[in-house]
């Protein structure tokens, strides 16, 4: 039952829904002489599922306010600013300043003004270019952290994102970020069972997170991305959810092999650049070999303590002696890879500048590389000479007996 309460009654009860929050806030603005308007429309709240299409007359609407301050209209959602209702239906009180004086370009990602009883209601988007309801439905679900970190999606908005076999999702920020993600089927509860079908790396001076998604079978998937600035990272620090995509894979690749599990994006970490290291012959974190050898050449500025680890696709540590050969030359460290069997390997590089004092030191992760061996073959050269095999001495052949000369006989034919 829809109970209409006055602002005074809402204040006395100290509870209410979004329209009650708006009524109380509007009364406060009226008493202080601030221009205010209550807006209604569709909103992508805590319980919104990516892929849902809002339909007028069928979906429940939300209420928020617009205020005129400092010579411009801005949005305020007092309901979402005070907390949210979780999946159990319980209200969780948590201050969220993102929804106070929110910019219109930001608000349109989550709030769409709609009222069929009022003409030209779309003007309350406060945008120069009006966004249609179809375009609003196509936007993925973003959280306030998405805007706090000045992020942008580097592709045309789709909801769901429809593709065949493979899809690369790019998200940019104004500073290097630490990324994590979860890929799971849309009909399952949230989990990370399919994370090995995503290859994550940093591009464009580490300001863009690239996620190459190759699902194992056709179907719909949720792709949930987490992030946090590198300079805020500490041990066991949780990352914040920034965006959720709905992916619709129409065609899947046959016989796809999952990637090895990796906790951080593939490639160099922040420590790699802090120690002024460079990759000389490699531009990305994937090292592909087609039966021969591949080299990884790193340039270092200081004397470094460097060690490494090799794991198979299951995450089991391997003996690197037969696969990896290391050679230090002046200010360069060379690694030569010669995989013995087809498959993927995870190569982890640890290191730090050589300390002046002796002791036990925990080496930070410098980089993680994916070695993808397409096929193998026996290959020897100067760097890897063939094994010394003892050849048995051959017996001298016995002399052959002299051959008898054949006499030529002339035969005369008589007539």
Short mmCIF file of C-alpha atoms in Angstrom, two decimals:
data_model
loop_
_atom_site.label_atom_id
_atom_site.label_comp_id
_atom_site.label_asym_id
_atom_site.label_seq_id
_atom_site.Cartn_x
_atom_site.Cartn_y
_atom_site.Cartn_z
CA UNK A 1 0.00 0.00 0.00
CA UNK A 2 1.37 3.39 -1.05
CA UNK A 3 1.26 5.62 2.04
CA UNK A 4 1.79 9.32 1.45
CA UNK A 5 3.64 11.00 4.27
CA UNK A 6 4.49 14.62 4.84
CA UNK A 7 8.08 15.73 5.32
CA UNK A 8 7.43 16.17 9.04
CA UNK A 9 6.02 12.64 9.33
CA UNK A 10 9.02 11.19 7.49
CA UNK A 11 11.35 13.03 9.85
CA UNK A 12 9.50 11.71 12.88
CA UNK A 13 9.43 8.10 11.62
CA UNK A 14 13.11 8.26 10.55
CA UNK A 15 12.55 5.71 7.82
CA UNK A 16 11.16 5.63 4.32
CA UNK A 17 11.74 4.84 0.66
CA UNK A 18 13.31 6.99 -2.05
CA UNK A 19 10.30 9.30 -2.48
CA UNK A 20 10.29 9.96 1.28
CA UNK A 21 13.97 10.87 1.20
CA UNK A 22 13.25 13.27 -1.67
CA UNK A 23 10.29 14.84 0.13
CA UNK A 24 12.31 15.47 3.28
CA UNK A 25 15.27 16.87 1.32
CA UNK A 26 12.99 19.10 -0.79
CA UNK A 27 11.47 20.58 2.35
CA UNK A 28 14.93 21.32 3.73
CA UNK A 29 15.85 23.07 0.47
CA UNK A 30 12.61 25.09 0.55
CA UNK A 31 13.33 26.29 4.07
CA UNK A 32 16.83 27.43 3.06
CA UNK A 33 15.76 29.03 -0.23
CA UNK A 34 17.41 26.52 -2.61
CA UNK A 35 15.66 25.68 -5.88
CA UNK A 36 14.92 21.96 -5.99
CA UNK A 37 12.96 19.49 -8.10
CA UNK A 38 12.07 15.87 -7.44
CA UNK A 39 12.74 13.60 -10.42
CA UNK A 40 11.43 10.14 -11.25
CA UNK A 41 12.82 7.55 -13.60
CA UNK A 42 14.79 4.34 -14.01
CA UNK A 43 17.93 3.60 -12.02
CA UNK A 44 20.57 0.88 -12.04
CA UNK A 45 20.78 0.19 -8.34
CA UNK A 46 22.39 -2.47 -6.19
CA UNK A 47 19.98 -5.19 -7.35
CA UNK A 48 20.19 -4.30 -11.05
CA UNK A 49 21.27 -7.20 -13.24
CA UNK A 50 23.32 -6.26 -16.33
CA UNK A 51 21.36 -6.97 -19.47
CA UNK A 52 18.00 -5.94 -18.04
CA UNK A 53 16.08 -3.63 -20.37
CA UNK A 54 13.92 -0.99 -18.69
CA UNK A 55 10.41 -0.77 -20.14
CA UNK A 56 8.03 2.12 -19.33
CA UNK A 57 5.01 0.94 -17.39
CA UNK A 58 6.62 -2.35 -16.37
CA UNK A 59 9.63 -1.43 -14.22
CA UNK A 60 9.55 0.22 -10.81
CA UNK A 61 10.84 3.79 -10.91
CA UNK A 62 13.24 5.54 -8.57
CA UNK A 63 13.20 9.11 -7.19
CA UNK A 64 16.02 11.62 -6.71
CA UNK A 65 16.51 15.40 -6.67
CA UNK A 66 17.99 18.15 -8.80
CA UNK A 67 19.19 21.35 -7.11
CA UNK A 68 20.27 24.69 -8.52
CA UNK A 69 23.48 25.77 -6.78
CA UNK A 70 26.44 27.91 -7.86
CA UNK A 71 24.65 28.88 -11.06
CA UNK A 72 23.98 25.35 -12.37
CA UNK A 73 21.72 22.35 -11.83
CA UNK A 74 23.23 19.31 -10.15
CA UNK A 75 21.83 15.99 -8.98
CA UNK A 76 21.51 14.62 -5.45
CA UNK A 77 20.33 11.11 -4.62
CA UNK A 78 19.90 11.16 -0.86
CA UNK A 79 18.68 7.55 -0.82
CA UNK A 80 21.76 6.04 -2.46
CA UNK A 81 24.00 8.51 -0.67
CA UNK A 82 23.08 7.09 2.72
CA UNK A 83 23.46 3.39 1.92
CA UNK A 84 21.99 0.51 -0.04
CA UNK A 85 19.76 -2.52 0.30
CA UNK A 86 21.73 -5.76 -0.05
CA UNK A 87 20.63 -9.02 -1.66
CA UNK A 88 18.92 -10.09 1.57
CA UNK A 89 16.72 -6.99 1.58
CA UNK A 90 18.49 -5.46 4.57
CA UNK A 91 19.50 -1.80 4.45
CA UNK A 92 23.23 -1.23 4.84
CA UNK A 93 24.03 2.29 6.05
CA UNK A 94 27.09 3.70 4.30
CA UNK A 95 27.83 7.29 3.30
CA UNK A 96 28.49 7.66 -0.43
CA UNK A 97 29.42 11.19 -1.45
CA UNK A 98 29.36 10.27 -5.13
CA UNK A 99 25.62 11.00 -5.28
CA UNK A 100 25.87 14.53 -3.86
CA UNK A 101 26.06 17.28 -6.50
CA UNK A 102 26.74 14.68 -9.18
CA UNK A 103 27.65 15.88 -12.66
CA UNK A 104 25.00 15.14 -15.37
CA UNK A 105 27.53 13.31 -17.59
CA UNK A 106 28.16 10.94 -14.69
CA UNK A 107 24.59 10.60 -13.43
CA UNK A 108 23.23 9.38 -16.78
CA UNK A 109 25.13 6.09 -16.38
CA UNK A 110 22.88 5.10 -13.47
CA UNK A 111 19.83 7.43 -13.49
CA UNK A 112 17.43 8.01 -16.38
CA UNK A 113 14.70 10.65 -15.82
CA UNK A 114 11.35 9.45 -17.16
CA UNK A 115 7.80 10.66 -16.55
CA UNK A 116 5.21 10.10 -19.26
CA UNK A 117 2.86 12.60 -17.59
CA UNK A 118 5.21 15.56 -18.12
CA UNK A 119 6.21 16.91 -21.52
CA UNK A 120 9.88 17.24 -22.47
CA UNK A 121 10.92 15.42 -19.31
CA UNK A 122 14.19 14.36 -20.95
CA UNK A 123 15.47 17.92 -20.44
CA UNK A 124 16.11 16.90 -16.84
CA UNK A 125 19.02 14.82 -18.04
CA UNK A 126 20.75 18.24 -18.08
CA UNK A 127 22.80 17.13 -21.10
CA UNK A 128 23.54 18.92 -24.36
CA UNK A 129 22.84 15.70 -26.27
CA UNK A 130 19.81 13.75 -25.05
CA UNK A 131 20.34 10.05 -24.31
CA UNK A 132 17.56 7.72 -25.41
CA UNK A 133 16.22 4.94 -23.19
CA UNK A 134 17.69 2.42 -25.64
CA UNK A 135 21.13 4.00 -25.21
CA UNK A 136 20.72 4.02 -21.43
CA UNK A 137 19.86 0.32 -21.47
CA UNK A 138 23.02 -0.34 -23.52
CA UNK A 139 25.32 1.09 -20.84
CA UNK A 140 27.05 -1.46 -18.56
CA UNK A 141 26.60 -1.28 -14.82
CA UNK A 142 29.23 0.96 -13.23
CA UNK A 143 29.88 1.82 -9.60
CA UNK A 144 30.95 5.15 -8.04
CA UNK A 145 34.55 3.90 -7.97
CA UNK A 146 34.49 3.88 -11.78
CA UNK A 147 34.21 7.67 -11.70
CA UNK A 148 36.40 8.16 -8.63
CA UNK A 149 39.25 6.58 -10.62
CA UNK A 150 38.43 8.62 -13.78
CA UNK A 151 37.83 5.51 -15.86
CA UNK A 152 36.52 5.17 -19.39
CA UNK A 153 35.40 2.18 -21.44
CA UNK A 154 37.36 2.13 -24.69
CA UNK A 155 34.66 0.60 -26.87
CA UNK A 156 31.10 1.24 -27.98
CA UNK A 157 28.71 0.59 -25.06
CA UNK A 158 26.71 -2.61 -25.39
CA UNK A 159 24.51 -4.47 -22.94
CA UNK A 160 24.95 -7.32 -23.59
CA UNK A 161 28.30 -7.28 -25.41
CA UNK A 162 27.71 -9.59 -28.38
CA UNK A 163 30.69 -11.28 -30.06
CA UNK A 164 32.02 -14.45 -31.65
CA UNK A 165 34.90 -16.51 -30.21
CA UNK A 166 36.93 -13.63 -28.74
CA UNK A 167 36.35 -10.17 -27.25
CA UNK A 168 38.81 -7.61 -25.92
CA UNK A 169 37.49 -5.24 -23.25
CA UNK A 170 39.58 -2.12 -22.58
CA UNK A 171 39.23 0.22 -19.61
CA UNK A 172 41.43 3.29 -19.24
CA UNK A 173 42.34 5.33 -16.17
CA UNK A 174 44.49 8.37 -15.40
CA UNK A 175 47.08 6.35 -13.47
CA UNK A 176 48.36 2.75 -13.34
CA UNK A 177 45.82 0.47 -11.71
CA UNK A 178 45.85 -2.96 -10.12
CA UNK A 179 43.20 -5.10 -11.80
CA UNK A 180 41.28 -8.25 -10.97
CA UNK A 181 38.20 -9.84 -12.48
CA UNK A 182 35.64 -12.63 -12.35
CA UNK A 183 34.12 -14.45 -15.32
CA UNK A 184 31.18 -16.74 -14.68
CA UNK A 185 28.07 -18.02 -16.44
CA UNK A 186 25.06 -15.71 -16.21
CA UNK A 187 22.87 -18.45 -14.75
CA UNK A 188 25.28 -19.15 -11.87
CA UNK A 189 26.04 -17.34 -8.63
CA UNK A 190 29.13 -15.16 -8.60
CA UNK A 191 32.35 -17.18 -8.81
CA UNK A 192 35.78 -17.18 -10.47
CA UNK A 193 35.68 -20.61 -12.12
CA UNK A 194 36.29 -19.27 -15.64
CA UNK A 195 39.03 -16.73 -14.88
CA UNK A 196 41.56 -18.86 -16.78
CA UNK A 197 39.79 -17.94 -20.02
CA UNK A 198 40.72 -14.26 -19.61
CA UNK A 199 44.12 -12.82 -20.49
CA UNK A 200 44.69 -9.52 -18.67
CA UNK A 201 47.56 -7.15 -19.39
CA UNK A 202 48.36 -3.43 -19.20
CA UNK A 203 48.76 -1.31 -22.33
CA UNK A 204 49.49 2.29 -23.34
CA UNK A 205 52.00 3.17 -20.63
CA UNK A 206 50.11 0.94 -18.19
CA UNK A 207 47.09 3.28 -18.22
CA UNK A 208 44.77 0.83 -20.01
CA UNK A 209 43.61 -2.50 -18.65
CA UNK A 210 43.11 -4.97 -21.50
CA UNK A 211 40.99 -8.09 -20.94
CA UNK A 212 40.95 -10.67 -23.74
CA UNK A 213 37.97 -12.94 -23.07
CA UNK A 214 37.63 -16.29 -24.88
CA UNK A 215 34.78 -18.29 -23.32
CA UNK A 216 34.96 -22.10 -23.55
CA UNK A 217 31.36 -22.52 -24.79
CA UNK A 218 28.61 -20.38 -26.27
CA UNK A 219 26.32 -18.55 -23.88
CA UNK A 220 25.96 -15.52 -21.64
CA UNK A 221 28.51 -14.57 -19.01
CA UNK A 222 28.98 -11.91 -16.38
CA UNK A 223 32.37 -10.21 -16.42
CA UNK A 224 33.03 -8.32 -13.19
CA UNK A 225 36.07 -6.04 -13.03
CA UNK A 226 37.82 -4.83 -9.86
CA UNK A 227 40.48 -2.13 -9.60
CA UNK A 228 42.51 0.12 -7.33
CA UNK A 229 45.38 2.57 -7.96
CA UNK A 230 48.82 1.02 -7.64
CA UNK A 231 50.00 3.67 -5.19
CA UNK A 232 47.18 2.67 -2.80
CA UNK A 233 48.03 -1.01 -2.88
CA UNK A 234 49.27 -2.72 0.23
CA UNK A 235 49.46 -6.37 1.14
CA UNK A 236 46.03 -8.03 1.34
CA UNK A 237 44.23 -4.88 0.26
CA UNK A 238 40.85 -5.49 -1.35
CA UNK A 239 40.09 -4.05 -4.76
CA UNK A 240 36.81 -2.29 -5.56
CA UNK A 241 34.27 -3.40 -8.14
CA UNK A 242 34.17 -0.76 -10.89
CA UNK A 243 32.05 -2.25 -13.69
CA UNK A 244 30.04 -5.34 -14.65
CA UNK A 245 29.54 -6.44 -18.26
CA UNK A 246 27.10 -8.95 -19.67
CA UNK A 247 28.84 -10.91 -22.44
CA UNK A 248 26.95 -12.88 -25.08
CA UNK A 249 29.22 -15.33 -26.91
CA UNK A 250 27.49 -16.57 -30.07
CA UNK A 251 30.29 -18.88 -31.27
CA UNK A 252 32.99 -20.50 -29.13
CA UNK A 253 36.38 -21.76 -30.20
CA UNK A 254 36.84 -25.52 -30.25
CA UNK A 255 39.56 -27.17 -28.17
CA UNK A 256 40.52 -23.98 -26.36
CA UNK A 257 43.22 -24.29 -23.71
CA UNK A 258 42.80 -22.16 -20.56
CA UNK A 259 45.57 -19.82 -19.46
CA UNK A 260 47.58 -20.47 -16.29
CA UNK A 261 46.11 -18.73 -13.26
CA UNK A 262 47.69 -15.35 -12.54
CA UNK A 263 46.78 -13.09 -9.61
CA UNK A 264 48.01 -9.87 -11.25
CA UNK A 265 47.95 -8.65 -14.88
CA UNK A 266 50.47 -10.39 -17.11
CA UNK A 267 53.64 -8.45 -17.83
CA UNK A 268 55.85 -6.12 -15.78
CA UNK A 269 54.68 -4.93 -12.37
CA UNK A 270 55.18 -1.51 -10.82
CA UNK A 271 58.45 -2.71 -9.24
CA UNK A 272 59.83 -3.46 -12.71
CA UNK A 273 59.55 0.21 -13.63
CA UNK A 274 60.51 1.48 -10.19
CA UNK A 275 63.84 -0.33 -10.63
CA UNK A 276 64.25 1.28 -14.11
CA UNK A 277 64.21 -2.01 -15.98
CA UNK A 278 63.36 -2.32 -19.68
CA UNK A 279 62.33 -5.05 -22.11
CA UNK A 280 64.56 -4.90 -25.18
CA UNK A 281 63.14 -7.48 -27.59
CA UNK A 282 59.65 -8.03 -26.20
CA UNK A 283 56.68 -5.67 -26.34
CA UNK A 284 54.09 -7.78 -24.53
CA UNK A 285 53.85 -10.45 -21.84
CA UNK A 286 53.15 -13.38 -24.21
CA UNK A 287 56.19 -15.26 -25.52
CA UNK A 288 55.20 -17.55 -28.39
CA UNK A 289 57.53 -20.21 -29.77
CA UNK A 290 56.92 -22.33 -32.86
CA UNK A 291 59.29 -25.17 -32.22
CA UNK A 292 62.47 -23.14 -31.87
CA UNK A 293 63.98 -20.84 -29.30
CA UNK A 294 62.75 -17.51 -27.99
CA UNK A 295 64.76 -14.98 -26.06
CA UNK A 296 63.77 -12.43 -23.46
CA UNK A 297 66.31 -9.64 -23.06
CA UNK A 298 66.03 -7.28 -20.10
CA UNK A 299 68.04 -4.13 -19.46
CA UNK A 300 68.91 -3.22 -15.88
CA UNK A 301 70.38 0.00 -14.50
CA UNK A 302 71.68 -1.37 -11.20
CA UNK A 303 73.26 -4.58 -10.02
CA UNK A 304 70.23 -6.77 -9.42
CA UNK A 305 69.39 -9.86 -7.43
CA UNK A 306 67.18 -11.80 -9.85
CA UNK A 307 65.60 -15.21 -9.58
CA UNK A 308 62.80 -16.90 -11.48
CA UNK A 309 60.21 -19.63 -11.29
CA UNK A 310 58.57 -21.78 -13.95
CA UNK A 311 55.11 -23.32 -13.57
CA UNK A 312 52.95 -25.41 -15.85
CA UNK A 313 49.36 -24.62 -16.81
CA UNK A 314 48.10 -26.29 -13.62
CA UNK A 315 50.32 -24.08 -11.44
CA UNK A 316 52.77 -26.86 -10.54
CA UNK A 317 56.38 -25.73 -10.24
CA UNK A 318 58.76 -27.21 -12.81
CA UNK A 319 62.51 -27.67 -13.04
CA UNK A 320 63.59 -24.86 -15.39
CA UNK A 321 67.05 -26.26 -16.20
CA UNK A 322 66.00 -28.01 -19.39
CA UNK A 323 63.78 -25.15 -20.60
CA UNK A 324 65.40 -21.88 -19.50
CA UNK A 325 68.96 -20.71 -19.91
CA UNK A 326 70.10 -17.47 -18.30
CA UNK A 327 73.06 -15.34 -19.32
CA UNK A 328 74.15 -12.04 -17.74
CA UNK A 329 76.06 -9.60 -19.96
CA UNK A 330 77.02 -6.20 -18.54
CA UNK A 331 73.72 -4.37 -17.99
CA UNK A 332 71.55 -7.02 -19.63
CA UNK A 333 69.96 -10.26 -18.49
CA UNK A 334 69.14 -12.74 -21.26
CA UNK A 335 66.72 -15.65 -20.91
CA UNK A 336 66.49 -18.28 -23.65
CA UNK A 337 63.43 -20.54 -23.67
CA UNK A 338 63.39 -23.95 -25.36
CA UNK A 339 60.19 -25.77 -24.30
CA UNK A 340 60.32 -29.54 -24.54
CA UNK A 341 56.60 -30.06 -25.06
CA UNK A 342 53.60 -28.22 -26.46
CA UNK A 343 51.58 -26.16 -24.00
CA UNK A 344 51.54 -23.04 -21.87
CA UNK A 345 54.00 -22.15 -19.13
CA UNK A 346 54.05 -19.40 -16.53
CA UNK A 347 57.38 -17.64 -16.08
CA UNK A 348 57.69 -15.51 -12.92
CA UNK A 349 60.56 -13.08 -12.45
CA UNK A 350 61.55 -11.84 -8.99
CA UNK A 351 64.25 -9.35 -8.07
CA UNK A 352 65.51 -6.17 -6.46
CA UNK A 353 68.68 -4.04 -6.47
CA UNK A 354 71.49 -5.80 -4.66
CA UNK A 355 71.44 -4.63 -1.02
CA UNK A 356 74.61 -3.43 0.66
CA UNK A 357 73.98 -5.47 3.79
CA UNK A 358 73.91 -9.25 3.92
CA UNK A 359 70.80 -11.06 5.04
CA UNK A 360 67.63 -12.73 3.88
CA UNK A 361 65.54 -10.63 1.55
CA UNK A 362 62.09 -11.16 0.13
CA UNK A 363 62.29 -10.43 -3.57
CA UNK A 364 59.19 -8.74 -5.04
CA UNK A 365 57.56 -9.88 -8.26
CA UNK A 366 59.03 -8.03 -11.24
CA UNK A 367 57.03 -9.55 -14.09
CA UNK A 368 54.99 -12.55 -15.18
CA UNK A 369 55.19 -13.93 -18.71
CA UNK A 370 53.13 -16.50 -20.56
CA UNK A 371 55.21 -18.91 -22.65
CA UNK A 372 53.03 -20.45 -25.34
CA UNK A 373 54.72 -23.34 -27.15
CA UNK A 374 52.79 -24.19 -30.32
CA UNK A 375 54.93 -27.20 -31.27
CA UNK A 376 58.41 -28.58 -30.60
CA UNK A 377 61.22 -29.96 -32.69
CA UNK A 378 64.84 -31.03 -32.20
CA UNK A 379 66.94 -27.97 -32.82
CA UNK A 380 70.65 -27.50 -32.15
CA UNK A 381 72.92 -24.53 -32.71
CA UNK A 382 76.03 -22.91 -31.26
CA UNK A 383 74.30 -21.90 -28.03
CA UNK A 384 72.85 -25.39 -27.50
CA UNK A 385 75.27 -27.96 -29.00
CA UNK A 386 74.03 -31.51 -29.55
CA UNK A 387 74.80 -34.09 -26.88
CA UNK A 388 78.09 -35.95 -27.22
CA UNK A 389 77.30 -39.45 -28.44
CA UNK A 390 80.05 -42.07 -28.63
CA UNK A 391 80.11 -43.55 -32.11
CA UNK A 392 81.48 -47.13 -32.39
CA UNK A 393 84.55 -47.58 -34.55
CA UNK A 394 83.87 -49.01 -37.95
CA UNK A 395 85.79 -52.09 -39.14
CA UNK A 396 87.92 -51.63 -42.20
CA UNK A 397 86.28 -53.28 -45.19
CA UNK A 398 87.98 -56.42 -46.55
CA UNK A 399 89.57 -56.07 -49.99
CA UNK A 400 87.45 -57.47 -52.75
CA UNK A 401 88.95 -60.22 -54.95
CA UNK A 402 90.16 -59.05 -58.35
CA UNK A 403 87.59 -59.33 -61.05
CA UNK A 404 88.32 -61.45 -64.12
CA UNK A 405 88.53 -59.53 -67.33
CA UNK A 406 85.97 -60.47 -69.86
CA UNK A 407 87.41 -61.30 -73.29
CA UNK A 408 85.72 -59.77 -76.23
CA UNK A 409 85.05 -62.25 -79.03
CA UNK A 410 84.45 -61.11 -82.55
CA UNK A 411 82.01 -63.22 -84.49
CA UNK A 412 81.98 -63.12 -88.26
CA UNK A 413 78.83 -63.98 -90.07
CA UNK A 414 79.27 -65.82 -93.38
CA UNK A 415 76.89 -65.38 -96.20
#
